[in-house]
XYZ file of N, CA, C and O in Angstrom:
428
model
N 12.409 14.927 3.458
C 11.253 14.147 3.794
C 10.398 14.933 4.777
O 10.895 15.513 5.719
N 9.108 14.956 4.577
C 8.186 15.708 5.417
C 7.900 14.938 6.698
O 7.706 13.730 6.687
N 7.890 15.631 7.830
C 7.499 15.012 9.085
C 6.316 15.768 9.647
O 6.151 16.967 9.401
N 5.476 15.073 10.389
C 4.289 15.678 10.977
C 4.547 16.039 12.424
O 5.277 15.346 13.117
N 3.944 17.119 12.917
C 4.080 17.437 14.331
C 3.361 16.398 15.178
O 2.418 15.757 14.719
N 3.816 16.220 16.424
C 3.169 15.241 17.298
C 1.723 15.596 17.572
O 0.859 14.743 17.593
N 1.442 16.853 17.807
C 0.074 17.299 18.039
C -0.279 18.300 16.956
O 0.068 19.463 17.034
N -0.935 17.844 15.914
C -1.273 18.731 14.806
C -2.561 19.481 15.113
O -3.509 18.914 15.636
N -2.583 20.750 14.796
C -3.809 21.525 14.924
C -4.630 21.294 13.675
O -4.125 20.766 12.674
N -5.885 21.708 13.696
C -6.730 21.477 12.535
C -6.168 22.201 11.315
O -6.190 21.664 10.219
N -5.630 23.411 11.492
C -5.071 24.119 10.344
C -3.843 23.388 9.805
O -3.613 23.357 8.610
N -3.034 22.778 10.702
C -1.890 21.984 10.253
C -2.366 20.777 9.460
O -1.785 20.423 8.446
N -3.441 20.126 9.928
C -3.967 18.957 9.238
C -4.426 19.329 7.832
O -4.154 18.620 6.879
N -5.114 20.460 7.707
C -5.575 20.882 6.396
C -4.399 21.148 5.466
O -4.424 20.778 4.309
N -3.354 21.738 5.987
C -2.164 21.999 5.193
C -1.531 20.691 4.737
O -1.155 20.537 3.589
N -1.438 19.725 5.650
C -0.813 18.454 5.306
C -1.652 17.670 4.308
O -1.126 17.042 3.412
N -2.992 17.711 4.451
C -3.844 17.018 3.493
C -3.680 17.648 2.121
O -3.667 16.957 1.116
N -3.497 18.971 2.066
C -3.323 19.610 0.763
C -2.010 19.186 0.115
O -1.840 19.335 -1.077
N -1.066 18.647 0.899
C 0.196 18.161 0.355
C 0.083 16.786 -0.276
O 1.006 16.335 -0.937
N -1.039 16.120 -0.074
C -1.256 14.795 -0.661
C -1.862 14.956 -2.041
O -2.672 15.859 -2.271
N -1.504 14.057 -2.942
C -2.155 14.102 -4.247
C -3.544 13.462 -4.141
O -3.910 12.895 -3.113
N -4.324 13.553 -5.186
C -5.710 13.091 -5.132
C -5.810 11.581 -4.874
O -6.709 11.128 -4.162
N -4.890 10.822 -5.398
C -4.921 9.369 -5.188
C -4.627 9.034 -3.724
O -5.264 8.158 -3.141
N -3.672 9.759 -3.128
C -3.353 9.542 -1.716
C -4.523 9.952 -0.826
O -4.814 9.292 0.166
N -5.222 11.006 -1.194
C -6.418 11.411 -0.431
C -7.506 10.355 -0.524
O -8.167 10.044 0.462
N -7.700 9.795 -1.719
C -8.699 8.724 -1.882
C -8.322 7.502 -1.050
O -9.183 6.860 -0.449
N -7.022 7.190 -1.014
C -6.557 6.052 -0.219
C -6.819 6.298 1.253
O -7.320 5.421 1.967
N -6.497 7.501 1.736
C -6.720 7.843 3.134
C -8.205 7.757 3.478
O -8.590 7.205 4.509
N -9.046 8.247 2.585
C -10.496 8.178 2.808
C -10.965 6.722 2.829
O -11.780 6.341 3.668
N -10.432 5.899 1.939
C -10.821 4.486 1.877
C -10.434 3.748 3.156
O -11.166 2.869 3.622
N -9.305 4.118 3.749
C -8.846 3.467 4.980
C -9.866 3.659 6.099
O -10.091 2.769 6.915
N -10.511 4.825 6.119
C -11.465 5.136 7.180
C -12.912 4.852 6.798
O -13.830 5.216 7.525
N -13.132 4.201 5.663
C -14.474 3.849 5.223
C -15.004 2.653 6.007
O -14.262 1.732 6.324
N -16.285 2.705 6.336
C -16.956 1.558 6.948
C -18.092 1.141 6.041
O -18.841 2.004 5.575
N -18.291 -0.142 5.759
C -17.477 -1.254 6.226
C -16.078 -1.203 5.616
O -15.850 -0.588 4.573
N -15.158 -1.865 6.284
C -13.752 -1.848 5.890
C -13.598 -2.457 4.497
O -14.047 -3.574 4.251
N -12.985 -1.715 3.565
C -12.804 -2.248 2.212
C -11.674 -3.273 2.153
O -10.733 -3.219 2.940
N -11.761 -4.169 1.216
C -10.719 -5.173 1.029
C -10.059 -5.043 -0.328
O -9.474 -5.995 -0.826
N -10.151 -3.848 -0.921
C -9.624 -3.680 -2.281
C -8.616 -2.534 -2.390
O -8.421 -1.982 -3.465
N -7.951 -2.172 -1.288
C -6.957 -1.099 -1.336
C -5.617 -1.708 -1.750
O -5.165 -2.697 -1.168
N -4.997 -1.106 -2.740
C -3.715 -1.619 -3.231
C -2.597 -1.333 -2.238
O -2.528 -0.246 -1.647
N -1.705 -2.301 -2.077
C -0.560 -2.148 -1.179
C 0.309 -0.972 -1.609
O 0.780 -0.193 -0.778
N 0.510 -0.799 -2.897
C 1.347 0.301 -3.378
C 0.748 1.658 -3.027
O 1.482 2.617 -2.779
N -0.584 1.739 -2.972
C -1.237 2.986 -2.579
C -1.015 3.278 -1.096
O -0.839 4.433 -0.705
N -1.009 2.236 -0.267
C -0.742 2.398 1.170
C 0.698 2.886 1.364
O 0.939 3.842 2.108
N 1.645 2.249 0.686
C 3.047 2.670 0.794
C 3.225 4.118 0.355
O 3.906 4.897 1.019
N 2.603 4.490 -0.742
C 2.697 5.856 -1.256
C 2.142 6.861 -0.256
O 2.726 7.927 -0.032
N 1.024 6.522 0.377
C 0.424 7.394 1.387
C 1.354 7.563 2.573
O 1.591 8.694 3.030
N 1.902 6.467 3.082
C 2.814 6.544 4.227
C 4.019 7.430 3.915
O 4.412 8.261 4.727
N 4.597 7.259 2.752
C 5.768 8.052 2.368
C 5.385 9.531 2.255
O 6.108 10.406 2.715
N 4.223 9.813 1.673
C 3.768 11.198 1.531
C 3.529 11.851 2.891
O 3.708 13.058 3.045
N 3.141 11.051 3.883
C 2.917 11.575 5.227
C 4.226 11.758 5.990
O 4.228 12.318 7.074
N 5.323 11.246 5.443
C 6.628 11.434 6.067
C 7.169 10.208 6.772
O 8.147 10.299 7.513
N 6.576 9.060 6.555
C 7.048 7.831 7.199
C 8.371 7.371 6.584
O 8.612 7.578 5.398
N 9.192 6.747 7.416
C 10.387 6.091 6.904
C 10.031 4.635 6.648
O 9.254 4.035 7.391
N 10.605 4.078 5.608
C 10.280 2.719 5.173
C 11.556 1.900 5.142
O 12.588 2.362 4.660
N 11.494 0.676 5.671
C 12.630 -0.239 5.543
C 12.100 -1.645 5.322
O 11.076 -2.034 5.884
N 12.804 -2.374 4.486
C 12.401 -3.743 4.160
C 12.850 -4.681 5.271
O 13.987 -4.622 5.715
N 11.939 -5.517 5.732
C 12.270 -6.515 6.734
C 12.583 -7.837 6.055
O 12.857 -7.896 4.863
N 12.507 -8.908 6.826
C 12.750 -10.236 6.259
C 11.533 -10.683 5.465
O 10.398 -10.459 5.877
N 11.790 -11.300 4.354
C 10.699 -11.795 3.521
C 9.856 -10.653 2.984
O 10.369 -9.704 2.413
N 8.562 -10.728 3.219
C 7.664 -9.698 2.689
C 7.251 -8.695 3.769
O 6.293 -7.958 3.590
N 7.997 -8.657 4.865
C 7.691 -7.682 5.917
C 8.261 -6.315 5.541
O 9.372 -6.216 5.032
N 7.477 -5.282 5.831
C 7.909 -3.913 5.571
C 7.687 -3.112 6.850
O 6.601 -3.146 7.421
N 8.745 -2.409 7.289
C 8.676 -1.613 8.516
C 8.443 -0.152 8.172
O 9.043 0.380 7.239
N 7.574 0.489 8.962
C 7.298 1.911 8.803
C 7.459 2.584 10.152
O 7.140 1.995 11.192
N 7.932 3.832 10.139
C 8.006 4.647 11.347
C 7.460 6.027 11.004
O 7.856 6.633 10.007
N 6.525 6.490 11.819
C 5.898 7.785 11.599
C 5.604 8.421 12.942
O 4.914 7.815 13.779
N 6.140 9.595 13.182
C 5.926 10.318 14.453
C 6.313 9.487 15.663
O 5.626 9.502 16.684
N 7.378 8.718 15.544
C 7.836 7.907 16.667
C 7.073 6.609 16.852
O 7.357 5.842 17.762
N 6.104 6.340 16.004
C 5.313 5.111 16.077
C 5.828 4.164 14.995
O 5.988 4.562 13.844
N 6.109 2.928 15.393
C 6.623 1.935 14.443
C 5.580 0.859 14.207
O 4.817 0.503 15.111
N 5.586 0.329 12.993
C 4.675 -0.757 12.642
C 5.331 -1.633 11.581
O 6.144 -1.158 10.778
N 4.976 -2.893 11.600
C 5.449 -3.841 10.591
C 4.218 -4.409 9.898
O 3.288 -4.888 10.551
N 4.229 -4.331 8.590
C 3.127 -4.873 7.798
C 3.672 -5.942 6.859
O 4.837 -5.911 6.474
N 2.811 -6.853 6.500
C 3.161 -7.934 5.590
C 2.676 -7.540 4.200
O 1.477 -7.337 3.990
N 3.612 -7.399 3.281
C 3.240 -7.057 1.908
C 2.487 -8.228 1.294
O 2.985 -9.366 1.300
N 1.282 -7.981 0.786
C 0.490 -9.091 0.252
C 1.107 -9.667 -1.028
O 1.689 -8.930 -1.825
N 0.988 -10.963 -1.166
C 1.438 -11.623 -2.385
C 0.707 -12.940 -2.500
O 0.373 -13.545 -1.488
N 0.345 -13.434 -3.613
C 0.562 -12.842 -4.923
C -0.437 -11.725 -5.256
O -0.257 -11.013 -6.231
N -1.487 -11.560 -4.447
C -2.455 -10.504 -4.747
C -1.845 -9.129 -4.453
O -0.847 -9.022 -3.758
N -2.461 -8.096 -5.001
C -1.944 -6.737 -4.849
C -2.675 -5.960 -3.758
O -2.181 -4.944 -3.289
N -3.861 -6.426 -3.373
C -4.680 -5.717 -2.393
C -4.414 -6.239 -0.986
O -4.116 -7.415 -0.793
N -4.542 -5.336 0.000
C -4.393 -5.771 1.387
C -5.751 -6.236 1.899
O -6.796 -5.795 1.422
N -5.736 -7.150 2.864
C -6.972 -7.705 3.405
C -7.605 -6.713 4.387
O -6.989 -5.739 4.811
N -8.845 -6.988 4.759
C -9.585 -6.094 5.657
C -8.905 -5.958 7.016
O -8.902 -4.881 7.608
N -8.334 -7.022 7.508
C -7.633 -6.966 8.793
C -6.424 -6.046 8.724
O -6.137 -5.305 9.668
N -5.727 -6.063 7.593
C -4.574 -5.184 7.413
C -5.017 -3.728 7.314
O -4.330 -2.831 7.795
N -6.176 -3.475 6.698
C -6.707 -2.112 6.624
C -6.971 -1.591 8.033
O -6.638 -0.446 8.363
N -7.523 -2.434 8.888
C -7.764 -2.035 10.283
C -6.443 -1.731 10.991
O -6.351 -0.789 11.774
N -5.411 -2.520 10.708
C -4.088 -2.276 11.300
C -3.485 -0.971 10.796
O -2.863 -0.231 11.563
N -3.675 -0.670 9.525
C -3.195 0.589 8.954
C -3.904 1.758 9.628
O -3.282 2.756 10.002
N -5.204 1.624 9.798
C -5.998 2.667 10.468
C -5.477 2.905 11.889
O -5.286 4.044 12.311
N -5.222 1.828 12.609
C -4.702 1.927 13.974
C -3.320 2.582 13.994
O -3.038 3.423 14.846
N -2.459 2.220 13.049
C -1.129 2.816 12.952
C -1.229 4.324 12.730
O -0.551 5.115 13.395
N -2.090 4.748 11.819
C -2.248 6.176 11.547
C -2.809 6.918 12.762
O -2.381 8.035 13.066
N -3.745 6.302 13.458
C -4.308 6.930 14.654
C -3.264 7.045 15.752
O -3.161 8.079 16.418
N -2.458 5.995 15.958
C -1.398 6.032 16.967
C -0.333 7.062 16.630
O 0.277 7.651 17.530
N -0.113 7.295 15.328
C 0.852 8.297 14.889
C 0.220 9.690 14.842
O 0.827 10.631 14.362
N -1.011 9.787 15.329
C -1.767 11.039 15.390
C -1.976 11.647 14.020
O -1.885 12.860 13.836
N -2.260 10.791 13.053
C -2.611 11.227 11.709
C -4.055 10.833 11.502
O -4.349 9.705 11.141
N -4.963 11.752 11.781
C -6.388 11.468 11.660
C -7.046 12.641 10.970
O -7.192 13.703 11.554
N -7.407 12.453 9.736
C -7.974 13.543 8.954
C -9.457 13.344 8.686
O -9.996 13.892 7.755
N -10.128 12.548 9.489
C -11.540 12.267 9.258
C -12.376 13.536 9.208
O -13.315 13.630 8.461
N -12.028 14.534 10.011
C -12.818 15.761 10.026
C -12.710 16.528 8.710
O -13.535 17.373 8.410
N -11.694 16.217 7.905
C -11.489 16.910 6.646
C -12.259 16.272 5.499
O -12.264 16.798 4.407
N -12.870 15.109 5.725
C -13.602 14.446 4.671
C -15.050 14.710 4.906
O -15.948 14.218 4.653
């Protein structure tokens, strides 16, 4: 499983972004889009987290725990819809920023 350095340099970020497939890159770009989109699929978020090196564990009910670079977060898997709400997108953005995964300069 790939892990990210705590303080990534710009060249490290470019290398890590190149490790993502095109769908994961689109998902990452959508997370940082303003206004906040409400049509990002939950499965795409999970795939992005795993590609970035996050560990995933199932919580109680529809809760899913993620850990990335020492930062932990719990998200609620949406149901019955497949897309996460705008508030959850903001939480995902905050989680990635706290885990020092910010590739905005690469887009």
